[in-house]
Coordinates of C-alpha atoms and ligand atoms in Angstrom, one line a residue:
M76 CA 0.0 0.0 0.0
S77 CA 1.3 3.5 -0.8
A78 CA 1.0 6.6 1.3
L79 CA -1.6 9.1 0.1
L80 CA -0.4 11.8 2.5
E81 CA 3.1 12.3 3.9
L82 CA 4.4 15.1 6.1
R83 CA 8.1 15.6 6.5
G84 CA 9.4 17.9 9.2
V85 CA 6.2 20.0 9.0
R86 CA 6.0 22.9 11.4
K87 CA 3.7 25.9 12.0
E88 CA 4.8 29.0 13.8
F89 CA 2.5 31.9 14.6
V90 CA 4.0 35.3 15.2
I91 CA 2.4 37.3 18.0
R92 CA 2.3 41.1 17.5
G93 CA 1.5 43.8 20.0
G94 CA 1.6 47.5 20.8
A95 CA 0.7 50.4 18.6
L96 CA 3.4 49.5 16.0
Q97 CA 2.3 45.9 16.0
R98 CA 5.9 44.8 16.7
V99 CA 6.7 41.0 17.0
V100 CA 6.4 40.2 20.8
G101 CA 6.5 36.5 20.6
R102 CA 6.4 33.3 18.5
V103 CA 4.4 30.2 19.1
N104 CA 5.4 26.9 17.6
A105 CA 2.0 25.3 17.3
V106 CA 3.3 22.2 15.6
T107 CA 6.9 21.1 15.4
D108 CA 8.7 18.6 13.2
I109 CA 5.7 16.5 12.2
D110 CA 6.6 13.4 10.3
L111 CA 3.6 11.2 9.4
S112 CA 2.2 9.2 6.6
I113 CA -1.3 7.9 5.9
E114 CA -1.7 5.0 3.5
R115 CA -4.6 5.0 1.1
G116 CA -7.8 3.8 2.6
R117 CA -6.7 4.1 6.2
T118 CA -7.8 6.5 8.9
L119 CA -5.3 8.2 11.2
G120 CA -6.7 9.4 14.5
V121 CA -4.9 12.4 16.0
V122 CA -5.5 12.8 19.7
G123 CA -4.3 15.1 22.5
E124 CA -5.6 17.7 24.9
S125 CA -7.1 21.0 23.7
G126 CA -4.1 23.2 22.6
C127 CA -1.8 20.4 21.6
G128 CA -1.7 21.5 18.0
K129 CA -3.9 18.9 16.4
S130 CA -6.4 21.4 14.9
T131 CA -3.6 23.5 13.6
L132 CA -2.1 20.4 12.0
A133 CA -5.4 19.7 10.3
R134 CA -5.6 23.3 8.9
V135 CA -2.0 23.0 7.6
V136 CA -2.8 19.8 5.8
V137 CA -5.9 21.3 4.0
G138 CA -4.0 24.6 3.3
L139 CA -5.9 26.9 5.6
H140 CA -2.6 27.8 7.3
P141 CA 0.6 27.7 5.2
A142 CA 3.2 25.5 6.8
S143 CA 6.2 27.5 8.2
G144 CA 8.5 24.7 7.1
G145 CA 8.7 21.1 5.9
Q146 CA 7.0 19.2 3.1
I147 CA 3.4 18.1 2.5
I148 CA 3.5 15.3 0.0
F149 CA 0.2 14.2 -1.5
D150 CA 0.0 11.3 -3.9
G151 CA 3.8 11.4 -4.3
K152 CA 4.1 15.2 -5.1
Q153 CA 4.9 18.1 -2.8
I154 CA 1.9 20.4 -2.7
N155 CA 2.8 23.1 -0.2
N156 CA 4.5 26.4 -0.5
A157 CA 5.5 29.0 2.0
T158 CA 2.9 31.6 1.2
S159 CA -0.4 30.2 0.1
G160 CA -0.8 26.8 1.8
I161 CA -1.3 24.0 -0.7
D162 CA -1.7 24.3 -4.5
V163 CA -5.2 24.9 -5.8
A164 CA -5.5 21.6 -7.7
S165 CA -4.9 19.7 -4.4
T166 CA -7.6 21.6 -2.5
R167 CA -10.2 19.7 -4.5
R168 CA -8.6 16.4 -3.5
I169 CA -8.3 17.2 0.2
Q170 CA -11.4 18.4 2.0
M171 CA -12.3 19.2 5.6
V172 CA -15.3 18.5 7.9
F173 CA -15.4 21.2 10.7
Q174 CA -16.4 20.9 14.3
D175 CA -19.2 23.4 14.0
P176 CA -20.9 23.2 10.6
Y177 CA -23.3 26.0 11.5
S178 CA -20.5 28.6 11.6
S179 CA -19.3 27.6 8.2
L180 CA -22.8 27.8 6.6
D181 CA -24.2 31.2 5.6
P182 CA -27.6 31.5 7.4
R183 CA -29.0 33.5 4.5
V184 CA -28.2 30.9 1.9
P185 CA -30.1 27.7 1.2
V186 CA -27.9 24.7 2.1
G187 CA -27.9 23.4 -1.5
A188 CA -26.1 26.6 -2.6
S189 CA -23.5 26.2 0.2
I190 CA -22.9 22.6 -0.7
A191 CA -22.5 23.5 -4.4
E192 CA -20.0 26.3 -3.7
G193 CA -17.0 24.0 -4.2
L194 CA -18.3 23.0 -7.7
V195 CA -18.8 26.6 -8.6
V196 CA -15.4 27.7 -7.3
H197 CA -13.7 24.9 -9.3
G198 CA -15.9 25.5 -12.4
I199 CA -17.3 22.0 -12.4
G200 CA -20.6 21.5 -14.3
D201 CA -23.5 23.8 -15.1
A202 CA -26.3 24.8 -12.8
A203 CA -28.4 21.8 -13.6
S204 CA -25.6 19.2 -13.1
Q205 CA -24.5 21.0 -9.9
R206 CA -28.1 20.8 -8.5
Q207 CA -28.3 17.1 -9.4
A208 CA -24.9 16.5 -7.7
V209 CA -26.1 18.3 -4.5
G210 CA -29.3 16.2 -4.4
E211 CA -27.3 13.0 -4.8
I212 CA -24.7 13.9 -2.1
L213 CA -27.5 14.9 0.3
Q214 CA -29.1 11.5 -0.1
R215 CA -25.8 9.8 0.4
V216 CA -25.4 11.5 3.8
G217 CA -29.0 10.5 4.8
L218 CA -30.9 13.7 3.9
P219 CA -33.6 14.1 1.3
A220 CA -32.6 15.9 -1.9
Q221 CA -35.3 18.5 -1.2
A222 CA -33.3 19.7 1.8
A223 CA -31.2 21.7 -0.7
D224 CA -33.8 24.4 -0.7
R225 CA -34.0 24.8 3.1
Y226 CA -31.9 27.1 5.3
P227 CA -29.3 26.1 8.0
H228 CA -31.5 27.1 11.0
E229 CA -34.2 24.5 9.9
F230 CA -31.9 21.6 10.7
S231 CA -30.8 19.9 13.9
G232 CA -27.1 19.8 14.9
G233 CA -26.7 16.2 13.6
Q234 CA -28.4 17.2 10.3
R235 CA -26.1 20.2 10.0
Q236 CA -23.1 18.0 10.4
R237 CA -24.4 15.8 7.6
I238 CA -24.6 18.9 5.5
G239 CA -21.0 19.7 6.4
I240 CA -20.0 16.3 5.3
A241 CA -21.9 16.6 2.1
R242 CA -20.2 19.9 1.5
A243 CA -16.8 18.3 1.9
L244 CA -17.7 15.3 -0.3
I245 CA -19.2 17.1 -3.2
L246 CA -15.8 17.6 -4.8
E247 CA -15.1 13.8 -4.5
P248 CA -12.0 14.2 -2.4
E249 CA -9.5 11.4 -1.7
L250 CA -8.5 12.6 1.7
L251 CA -11.1 13.8 4.2
V252 CA -9.7 15.7 7.2
C253 CA -12.3 15.7 10.1
D254 CA -11.6 18.2 12.9
E255 CA -13.6 17.2 16.0
P256 CA -16.7 16.5 13.8
T257 CA -18.7 15.0 16.6
S258 CA -17.7 17.0 19.7
A259 CA -20.4 19.6 19.4
L260 CA -23.2 16.9 19.2
D261 CA -25.2 14.9 21.6
V262 CA -23.8 11.4 22.4
S263 CA -26.6 9.6 20.5
V264 CA -26.0 11.7 17.5
Q265 CA -22.3 11.4 17.7
A266 CA -22.6 7.6 17.1
Q267 CA -24.8 8.2 14.0
I268 CA -22.2 10.6 12.5
L269 CA -19.3 8.3 13.3
N270 CA -21.2 5.4 11.7
L271 CA -22.0 7.6 8.6
L272 CA -18.3 8.5 8.3
R273 CA -17.3 4.9 8.5
L274 CA -19.8 3.9 5.8
L275 CA -18.8 6.8 3.5
K276 CA -15.2 5.9 3.9
K277 CA -15.9 2.4 2.7
Q278 CA -18.3 3.4 -0.1
L279 CA -16.1 6.2 -1.5
N280 CA -12.7 4.6 -0.7
L281 CA -11.7 7.6 1.3
T282 CA -8.5 8.1 3.3
M283 CA -9.1 10.0 6.6
M284 CA -7.3 12.1 9.2
F285 CA -9.6 12.2 12.2
I286 CA -8.8 14.8 14.9
S287 CA -10.4 14.3 18.3
H288 CA -9.7 14.9 22.0
N289 CA -11.9 11.9 22.7
L290 CA -10.1 8.5 22.7
A291 CA -13.3 6.6 22.8
V292 CA -14.4 8.2 19.5
V293 CA -11.0 7.6 17.9
R294 CA -11.0 3.9 19.0
H295 CA -14.3 3.6 17.1
I296 CA -13.0 4.9 13.8
A297 CA -9.1 4.9 13.5
D298 CA -6.8 2.3 12.0
D299 CA -3.7 4.1 13.4
V300 CA -3.4 6.7 16.2
M301 CA -1.0 9.6 16.7
V302 CA -0.8 11.2 20.1
M303 CA 0.3 14.8 20.2
Y304 CA 1.5 16.9 23.1
L305 CA 2.4 20.6 22.9
G306 CA 2.9 20.5 19.1
H307 CA 5.0 17.3 19.1
I308 CA 4.2 13.8 18.2
V309 CA 4.8 11.6 21.3
E310 CA 3.5 8.3 20.0
V311 CA 2.2 6.7 16.8
A312 CA 0.9 3.2 16.5
P313 CA -1.7 0.9 14.9
A314 CA -4.9 1.6 16.9
A315 CA -5.2 -1.9 18.4
T316 CA -1.5 -1.7 19.6
L317 CA -1.9 1.7 21.1
F318 CA -5.1 0.9 23.0
A319 CA -3.7 -2.4 24.2
N320 CA -0.2 -1.3 25.1
P321 CA 0.5 2.5 25.2
H322 CA 4.2 3.3 25.8
H323 CA 4.4 7.0 26.4
P324 CA 3.5 8.2 29.9
Y325 CA 1.1 10.8 28.4
S326 CA -0.6 8.2 26.2
Q327 CA -1.0 5.9 29.2
A328 CA -2.6 8.8 31.3
L329 CA -4.9 9.7 28.4
L330 CA -6.0 6.2 28.0
S331 CA -6.6 5.5 31.7
A332 CA -9.0 8.5 31.7
T333 CA -11.1 7.1 28.9
P334 CA -14.4 5.5 30.1
V335 CA -14.6 1.8 29.5
A336 CA -18.0 0.0 29.4
D337 CA -16.8 -3.3 30.7
P338 CA -16.1 -3.1 34.4
D339 CA -13.6 -6.0 34.1
Q340 CA -11.5 -3.9 31.7
R341 CA -11.3 -0.9 33.9
G342 CA -7.9 -0.2 35.2
K343 CA -6.5 2.3 37.7
R344 CA -6.8 5.9 36.6
L345 CA -3.4 7.7 36.2
R346 CA -3.7 11.3 37.4
L347 CA -1.7 13.9 35.5
A348 CA -0.3 16.7 37.6
G349 CA -0.5 20.3 36.3
E350 CA -1.8 21.8 33.1
L351 CA -0.7 21.8 29.5
P352 CA 2.2 24.4 29.5
S353 CA 1.8 27.6 27.4
P354 CA 3.2 27.1 23.9
L355 CA 4.5 30.7 24.2
N356 CA 6.9 29.4 26.8
P357 CA 7.4 25.7 26.3
P358 CA 9.5 23.6 28.7
S359 CA 13.1 22.7 27.7
G360 CA 13.9 19.1 26.7
C361 CA 10.9 16.8 26.6
P362 CA 7.8 19.1 26.6
F363 CA 6.0 16.6 28.9
H364 CA 8.7 16.7 31.7
P365 CA 7.0 19.2 34.1
R366 CA 4.0 16.7 34.4
C367 CA 5.9 13.4 34.0
P368 CA 6.6 11.3 37.1
L369 CA 9.5 9.6 35.3
A370 CA 11.3 12.8 34.3
N371 CA 15.0 13.0 35.0
D372 CA 17.8 15.4 34.2
R373 CA 18.1 14.1 30.7
C374 CA 14.4 14.7 30.1
K375 CA 14.8 18.3 31.2
A376 CA 17.6 18.9 28.7
E377 CA 17.1 16.7 25.7
L378 CA 14.1 16.4 23.4
P379 CA 13.5 12.7 22.8
A380 CA 13.4 11.5 19.2
L381 CA 10.7 9.2 17.9
T382 CA 12.1 5.6 18.2
A383 CA 10.6 2.4 17.0
V384 CA 9.4 -0.1 19.6
G385 CA 7.8 -2.9 17.5
P386 CA 5.0 -1.3 15.4
T387 CA 5.0 1.7 17.7
R388 CA 7.1 4.9 17.4
V389 CA 7.5 6.7 20.7
A390 CA 9.4 9.8 21.9
C391 CA 10.4 9.0 25.5
H392 CA 13.8 8.6 27.1
A393 CA 12.3 6.3 29.8
V394 CA 11.0 3.9 27.2
A395 CA 14.3 3.9 25.4
E396 CA 16.1 3.4 28.7
G397 CA 13.7 0.6 29.8
R398 CA 12.4 2.4 32.9
A399 CA 8.8 3.2 31.7
F400 CA 7.5 0.0 33.5
S401 CA 7.5 1.9 36.8
L402 CA 5.0 4.5 35.7
H403 CA 2.0 3.1 37.6
Q404 CA 4.1 3.1 40.8
A405 CA 5.3 6.6 40.1
M406 CA 1.9 8.2 39.3
A407 CA -0.9 8.8 41.8
V408 CA -3.8 6.5 41.1
Q409 CA -7.5 6.9 41.7
Ligands
SF4_79 FE1 9.4 12.9 28.6 FE2 11.2 11.8 30.2 FE3 8.6 11.6 30.8 FE4 9.6 10.3 28.7 S1 10.2 10.0 30.9 S2 7.7 11.4 28.8 S3 11.1 11.7 28.0 S4 9.8 13.5 30.7

């Protein structure tokens, strides 16, 4: 299988300006040295706390933020440049589903016109064929074709997310980037949208990047999982491997906080001390060291590189040194 999307050393820096003269007063490295690849037909789940850089990464991939460095390679060809994100031809092949579809739909415009916008921008078809395509894609996401003539406020949250998915799919993309697509929805509706995305992935042979802070959601949909912390990748593994045997202390803590339905499968909850540090003033060395019970002097001074441990790649000195086994003893448990 070949990689549809590859990122090599991708980073995104935001410049903070202040004062009357709008001078540069700081820089934030929102994502740093991201190397990843997603093979055709697979779903990569990207998880981490709010502020870890996962949504910025999604926006860099779809070209909404130009990368500050590194290469975005799509279908074997570099598609990014320093100023305008990704090349226009690739924007058709990479589409995004947003967390809040309501904010991306114009309340004064019938949803059919919003869905057809991509076809109009790319000059695909005439008005009649665009209308037909909108009707077909609405039906594919579980809404009647006549919904095209209605306005966003006439739909429920789940229906609006279906419209958001239809809007992303109308251009027949190969890669669908979903940024927290269910987190604004009721739990029962979340499951319907997740099932719809799984079905569409199969029917349309999509490759997906699925961003979520919720590991239970990612477990439901991802083939591979990447854990991010303060703009860095800390662990990447096939989903089954990560959920069965997380290596990084942060992945272990995240996983232990995920609700499990089966009481026999519930383990001790690892309690993380402190908050996610400010990306304006990141810690030296391993970014997780102020919260990590296994941190030592090396951790405070040296950024750990991603290292292969079986099918997992993990960035942790303790794992490399063979002392991660003591995590449960070292962390407070509930
Ligand atoms: Fe980071 Fe060190 Fe903790 Fe590993 S043991 S997560 S390198 S602080």
